[in-house]
PDB file of C-alpha atoms in Angstrom:
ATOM      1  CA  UNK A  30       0.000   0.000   0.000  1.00 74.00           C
ATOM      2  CA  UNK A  31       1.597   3.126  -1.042  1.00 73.00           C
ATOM      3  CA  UNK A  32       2.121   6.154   1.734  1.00 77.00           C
ATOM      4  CA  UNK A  33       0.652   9.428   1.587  1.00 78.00           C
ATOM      5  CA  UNK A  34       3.472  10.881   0.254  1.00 82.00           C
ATOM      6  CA  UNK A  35       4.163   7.851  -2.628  1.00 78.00           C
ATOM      7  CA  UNK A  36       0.930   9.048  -3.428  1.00 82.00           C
ATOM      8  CA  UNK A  37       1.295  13.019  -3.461  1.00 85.00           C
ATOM      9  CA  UNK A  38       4.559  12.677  -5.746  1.00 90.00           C
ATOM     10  CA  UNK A  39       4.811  14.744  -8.708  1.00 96.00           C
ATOM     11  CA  UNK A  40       5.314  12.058 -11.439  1.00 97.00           C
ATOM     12  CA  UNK A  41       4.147  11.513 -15.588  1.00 98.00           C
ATOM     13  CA  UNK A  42       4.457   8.454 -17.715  1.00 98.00           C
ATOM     14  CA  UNK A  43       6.429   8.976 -20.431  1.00 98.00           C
ATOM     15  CA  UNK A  44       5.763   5.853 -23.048  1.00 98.00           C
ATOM     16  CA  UNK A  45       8.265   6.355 -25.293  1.00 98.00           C
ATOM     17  CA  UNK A  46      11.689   4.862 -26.743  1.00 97.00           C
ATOM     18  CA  UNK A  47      12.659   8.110 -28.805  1.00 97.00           C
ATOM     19  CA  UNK A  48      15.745   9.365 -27.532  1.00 97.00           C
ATOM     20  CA  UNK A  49      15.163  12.698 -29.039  1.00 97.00           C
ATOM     21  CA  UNK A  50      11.724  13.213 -27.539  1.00 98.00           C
ATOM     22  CA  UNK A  51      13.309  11.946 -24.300  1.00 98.00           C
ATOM     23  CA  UNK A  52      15.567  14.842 -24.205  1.00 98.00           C
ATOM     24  CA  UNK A  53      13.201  17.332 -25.242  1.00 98.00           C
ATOM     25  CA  UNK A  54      10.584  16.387 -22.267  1.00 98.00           C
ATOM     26  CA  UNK A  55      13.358  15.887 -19.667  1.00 97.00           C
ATOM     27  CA  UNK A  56      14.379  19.725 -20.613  1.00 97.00           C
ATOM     28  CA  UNK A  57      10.529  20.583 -19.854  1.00 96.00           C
ATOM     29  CA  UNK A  58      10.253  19.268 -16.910  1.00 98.00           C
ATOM     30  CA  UNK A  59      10.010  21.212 -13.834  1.00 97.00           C
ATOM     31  CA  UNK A  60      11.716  21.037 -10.332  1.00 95.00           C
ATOM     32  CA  UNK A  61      10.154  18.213  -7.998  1.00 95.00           C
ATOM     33  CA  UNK A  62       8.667  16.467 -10.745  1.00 97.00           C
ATOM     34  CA  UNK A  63       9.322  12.686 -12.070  1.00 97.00           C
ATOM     35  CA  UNK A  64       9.511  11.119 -15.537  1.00 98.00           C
ATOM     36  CA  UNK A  65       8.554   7.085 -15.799  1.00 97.00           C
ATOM     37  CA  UNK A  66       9.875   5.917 -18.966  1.00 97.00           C
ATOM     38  CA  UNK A  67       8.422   3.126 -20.426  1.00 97.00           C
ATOM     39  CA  UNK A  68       7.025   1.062 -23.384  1.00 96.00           C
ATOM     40  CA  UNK A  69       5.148  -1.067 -22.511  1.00 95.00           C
ATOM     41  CA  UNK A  70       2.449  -1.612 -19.622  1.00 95.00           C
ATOM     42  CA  UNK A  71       4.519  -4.217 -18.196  1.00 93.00           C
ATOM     43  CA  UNK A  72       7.281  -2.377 -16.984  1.00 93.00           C
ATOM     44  CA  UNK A  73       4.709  -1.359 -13.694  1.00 93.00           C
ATOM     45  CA  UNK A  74       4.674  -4.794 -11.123  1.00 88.00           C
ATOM     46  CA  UNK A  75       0.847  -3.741 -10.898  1.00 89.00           C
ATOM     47  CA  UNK A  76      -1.709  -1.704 -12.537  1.00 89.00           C
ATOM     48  CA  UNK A  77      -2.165   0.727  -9.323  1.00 89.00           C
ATOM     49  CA  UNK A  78       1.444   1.650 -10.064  1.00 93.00           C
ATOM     50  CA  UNK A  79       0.412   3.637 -13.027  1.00 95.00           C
ATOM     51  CA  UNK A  80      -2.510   5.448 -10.416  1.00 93.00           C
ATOM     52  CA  UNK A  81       0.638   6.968  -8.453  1.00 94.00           C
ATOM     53  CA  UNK A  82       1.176   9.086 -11.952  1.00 96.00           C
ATOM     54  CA  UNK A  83      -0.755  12.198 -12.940  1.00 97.00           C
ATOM     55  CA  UNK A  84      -0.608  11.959 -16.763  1.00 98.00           C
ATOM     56  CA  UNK A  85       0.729   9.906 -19.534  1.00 98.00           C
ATOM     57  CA  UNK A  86       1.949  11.318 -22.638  1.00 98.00           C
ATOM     58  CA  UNK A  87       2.327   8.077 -25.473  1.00 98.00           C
ATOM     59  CA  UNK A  88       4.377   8.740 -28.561  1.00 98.00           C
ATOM     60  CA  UNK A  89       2.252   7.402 -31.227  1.00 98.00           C
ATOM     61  CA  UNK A  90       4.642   6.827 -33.673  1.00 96.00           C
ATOM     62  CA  UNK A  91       7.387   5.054 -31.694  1.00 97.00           C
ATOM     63  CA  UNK A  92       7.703   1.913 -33.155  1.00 95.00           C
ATOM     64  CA  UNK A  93       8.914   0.354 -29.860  1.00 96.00           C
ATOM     65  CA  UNK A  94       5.444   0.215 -28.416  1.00 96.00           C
ATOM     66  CA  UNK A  95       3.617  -2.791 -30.046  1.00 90.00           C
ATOM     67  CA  UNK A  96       0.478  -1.382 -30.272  1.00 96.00           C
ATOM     68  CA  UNK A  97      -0.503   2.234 -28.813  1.00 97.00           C
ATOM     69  CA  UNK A  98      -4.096   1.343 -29.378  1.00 97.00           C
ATOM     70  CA  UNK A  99      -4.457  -1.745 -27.559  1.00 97.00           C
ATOM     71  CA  UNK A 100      -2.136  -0.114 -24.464  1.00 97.00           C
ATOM     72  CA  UNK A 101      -4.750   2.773 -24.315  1.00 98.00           C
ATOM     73  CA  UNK A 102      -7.408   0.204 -24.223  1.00 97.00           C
ATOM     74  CA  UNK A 103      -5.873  -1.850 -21.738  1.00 96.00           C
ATOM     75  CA  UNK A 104      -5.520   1.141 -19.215  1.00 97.00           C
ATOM     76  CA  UNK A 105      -9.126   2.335 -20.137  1.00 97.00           C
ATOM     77  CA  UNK A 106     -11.282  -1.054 -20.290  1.00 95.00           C
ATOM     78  CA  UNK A 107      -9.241  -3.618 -18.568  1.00 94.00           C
ATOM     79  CA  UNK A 108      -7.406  -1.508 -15.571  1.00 94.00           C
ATOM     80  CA  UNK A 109     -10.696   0.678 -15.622  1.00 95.00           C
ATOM     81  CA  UNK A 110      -7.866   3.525 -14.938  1.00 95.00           C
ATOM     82  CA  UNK A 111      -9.051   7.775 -15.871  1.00 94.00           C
ATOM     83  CA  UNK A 112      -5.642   8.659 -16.119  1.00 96.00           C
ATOM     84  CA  UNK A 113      -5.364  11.697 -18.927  1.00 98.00           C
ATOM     85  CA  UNK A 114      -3.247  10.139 -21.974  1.00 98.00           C
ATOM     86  CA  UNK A 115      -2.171  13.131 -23.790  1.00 98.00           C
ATOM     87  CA  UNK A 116      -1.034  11.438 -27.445  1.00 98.00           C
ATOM     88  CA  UNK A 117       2.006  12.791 -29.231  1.00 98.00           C
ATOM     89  CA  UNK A 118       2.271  12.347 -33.210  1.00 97.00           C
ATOM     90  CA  UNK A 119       0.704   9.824 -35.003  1.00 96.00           C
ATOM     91  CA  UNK A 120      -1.358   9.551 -38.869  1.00 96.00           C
ATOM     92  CA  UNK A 121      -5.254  10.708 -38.739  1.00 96.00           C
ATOM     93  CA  UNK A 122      -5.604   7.139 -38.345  1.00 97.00           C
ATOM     94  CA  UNK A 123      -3.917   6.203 -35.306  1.00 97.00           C
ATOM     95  CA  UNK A 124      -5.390   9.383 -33.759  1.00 98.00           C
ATOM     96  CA  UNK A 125      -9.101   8.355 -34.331  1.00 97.00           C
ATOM     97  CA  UNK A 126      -8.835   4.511 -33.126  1.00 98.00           C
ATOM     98  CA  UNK A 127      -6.778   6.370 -29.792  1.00 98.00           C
ATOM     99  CA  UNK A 128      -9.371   8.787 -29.440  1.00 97.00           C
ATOM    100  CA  UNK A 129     -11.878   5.490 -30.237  1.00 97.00           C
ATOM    101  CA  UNK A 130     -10.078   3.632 -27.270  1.00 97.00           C
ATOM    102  CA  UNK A 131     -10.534   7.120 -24.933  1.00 97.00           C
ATOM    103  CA  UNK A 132      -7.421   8.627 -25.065  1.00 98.00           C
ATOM    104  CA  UNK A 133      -8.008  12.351 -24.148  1.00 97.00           C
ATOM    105  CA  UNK A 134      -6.112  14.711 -26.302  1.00 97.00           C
ATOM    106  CA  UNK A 135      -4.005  14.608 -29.583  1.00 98.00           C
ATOM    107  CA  UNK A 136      -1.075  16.624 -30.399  1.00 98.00           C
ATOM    108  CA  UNK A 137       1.465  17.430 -33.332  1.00 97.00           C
ATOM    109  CA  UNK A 138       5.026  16.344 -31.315  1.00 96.00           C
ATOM    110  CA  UNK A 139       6.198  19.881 -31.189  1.00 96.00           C
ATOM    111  CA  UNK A 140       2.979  21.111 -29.905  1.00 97.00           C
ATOM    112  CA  UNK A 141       2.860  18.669 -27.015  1.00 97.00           C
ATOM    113  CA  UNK A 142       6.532  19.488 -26.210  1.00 97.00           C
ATOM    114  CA  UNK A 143       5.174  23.042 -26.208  1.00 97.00           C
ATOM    115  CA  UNK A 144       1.853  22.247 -24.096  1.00 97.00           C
ATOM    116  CA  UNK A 145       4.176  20.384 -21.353  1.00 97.00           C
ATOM    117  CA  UNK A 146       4.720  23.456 -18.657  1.00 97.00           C
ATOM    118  CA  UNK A 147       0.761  24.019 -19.183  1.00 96.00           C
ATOM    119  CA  UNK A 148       0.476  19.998 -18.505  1.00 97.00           C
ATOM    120  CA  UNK A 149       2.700  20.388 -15.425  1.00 97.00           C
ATOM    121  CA  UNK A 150       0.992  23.317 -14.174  1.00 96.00           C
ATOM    122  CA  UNK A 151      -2.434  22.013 -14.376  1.00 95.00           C
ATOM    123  CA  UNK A 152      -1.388  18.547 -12.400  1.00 95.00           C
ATOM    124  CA  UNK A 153       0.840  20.555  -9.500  1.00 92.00           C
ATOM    125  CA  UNK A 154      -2.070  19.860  -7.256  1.00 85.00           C
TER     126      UNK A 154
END
């Protein structure tokens, strides 16, 4: 059972293999928070490991993660989890079976590099 302050811990899921977009989001990230790297679901012992995060952001193009579609639809239907999965690239395609699966918003990579203090502000809580 995770403490009170496991649980208050400024932390994001980063699912991604890119080295590039690693970079960039480790430059964007503020003081006090943490980045969890991963591609694949399986790199959290249990499910309620990905609840102790505050958002996700899944590279859509990163050919590393099997299937970005299925992952989202893992979290949503089979964990049952609301975490916000903020999507990063992708073709029109990919987008609308993600956003068909529930993932919550959809962004150009240089615009969700851009959109990452707002992303960080808005989870501070």
């Amino acid at each position: 059972m995770p403490s009170i302050e496991e649980r208050m811990r400024k932390r994001f899921i980063l699912m991604n293999s890119d080295a590039v977009l690693r970079q960039a989001v480790a430059k964007a990230i503020p003081e006090k928070w943490e980045m969890t790297e991963a591609t694949d679901l399986e790199a959290f012992e249990e499910w309620q490991e990905i609840l102790l995060h505050r958002f996700m952001l899944l590279n859509l193009e990163d050919p590393q993660i099997s299937d970005p579609v299925e992952l989202i639809d893992q979290i949503r239907r089979e964990y049952q989890l609301n975490i916000p999965i903020f999507c990063l690239g992708g073709s029109r395609e990919i987008r609308d079976q993600a956003r068909s699966a529930r993932a919550d918003r959809f962004f150009d990579r240089e615009e969700g590099l851009q959109r990452l203090p707002e992303f960080f502000q808005q989870f501070a809580w």
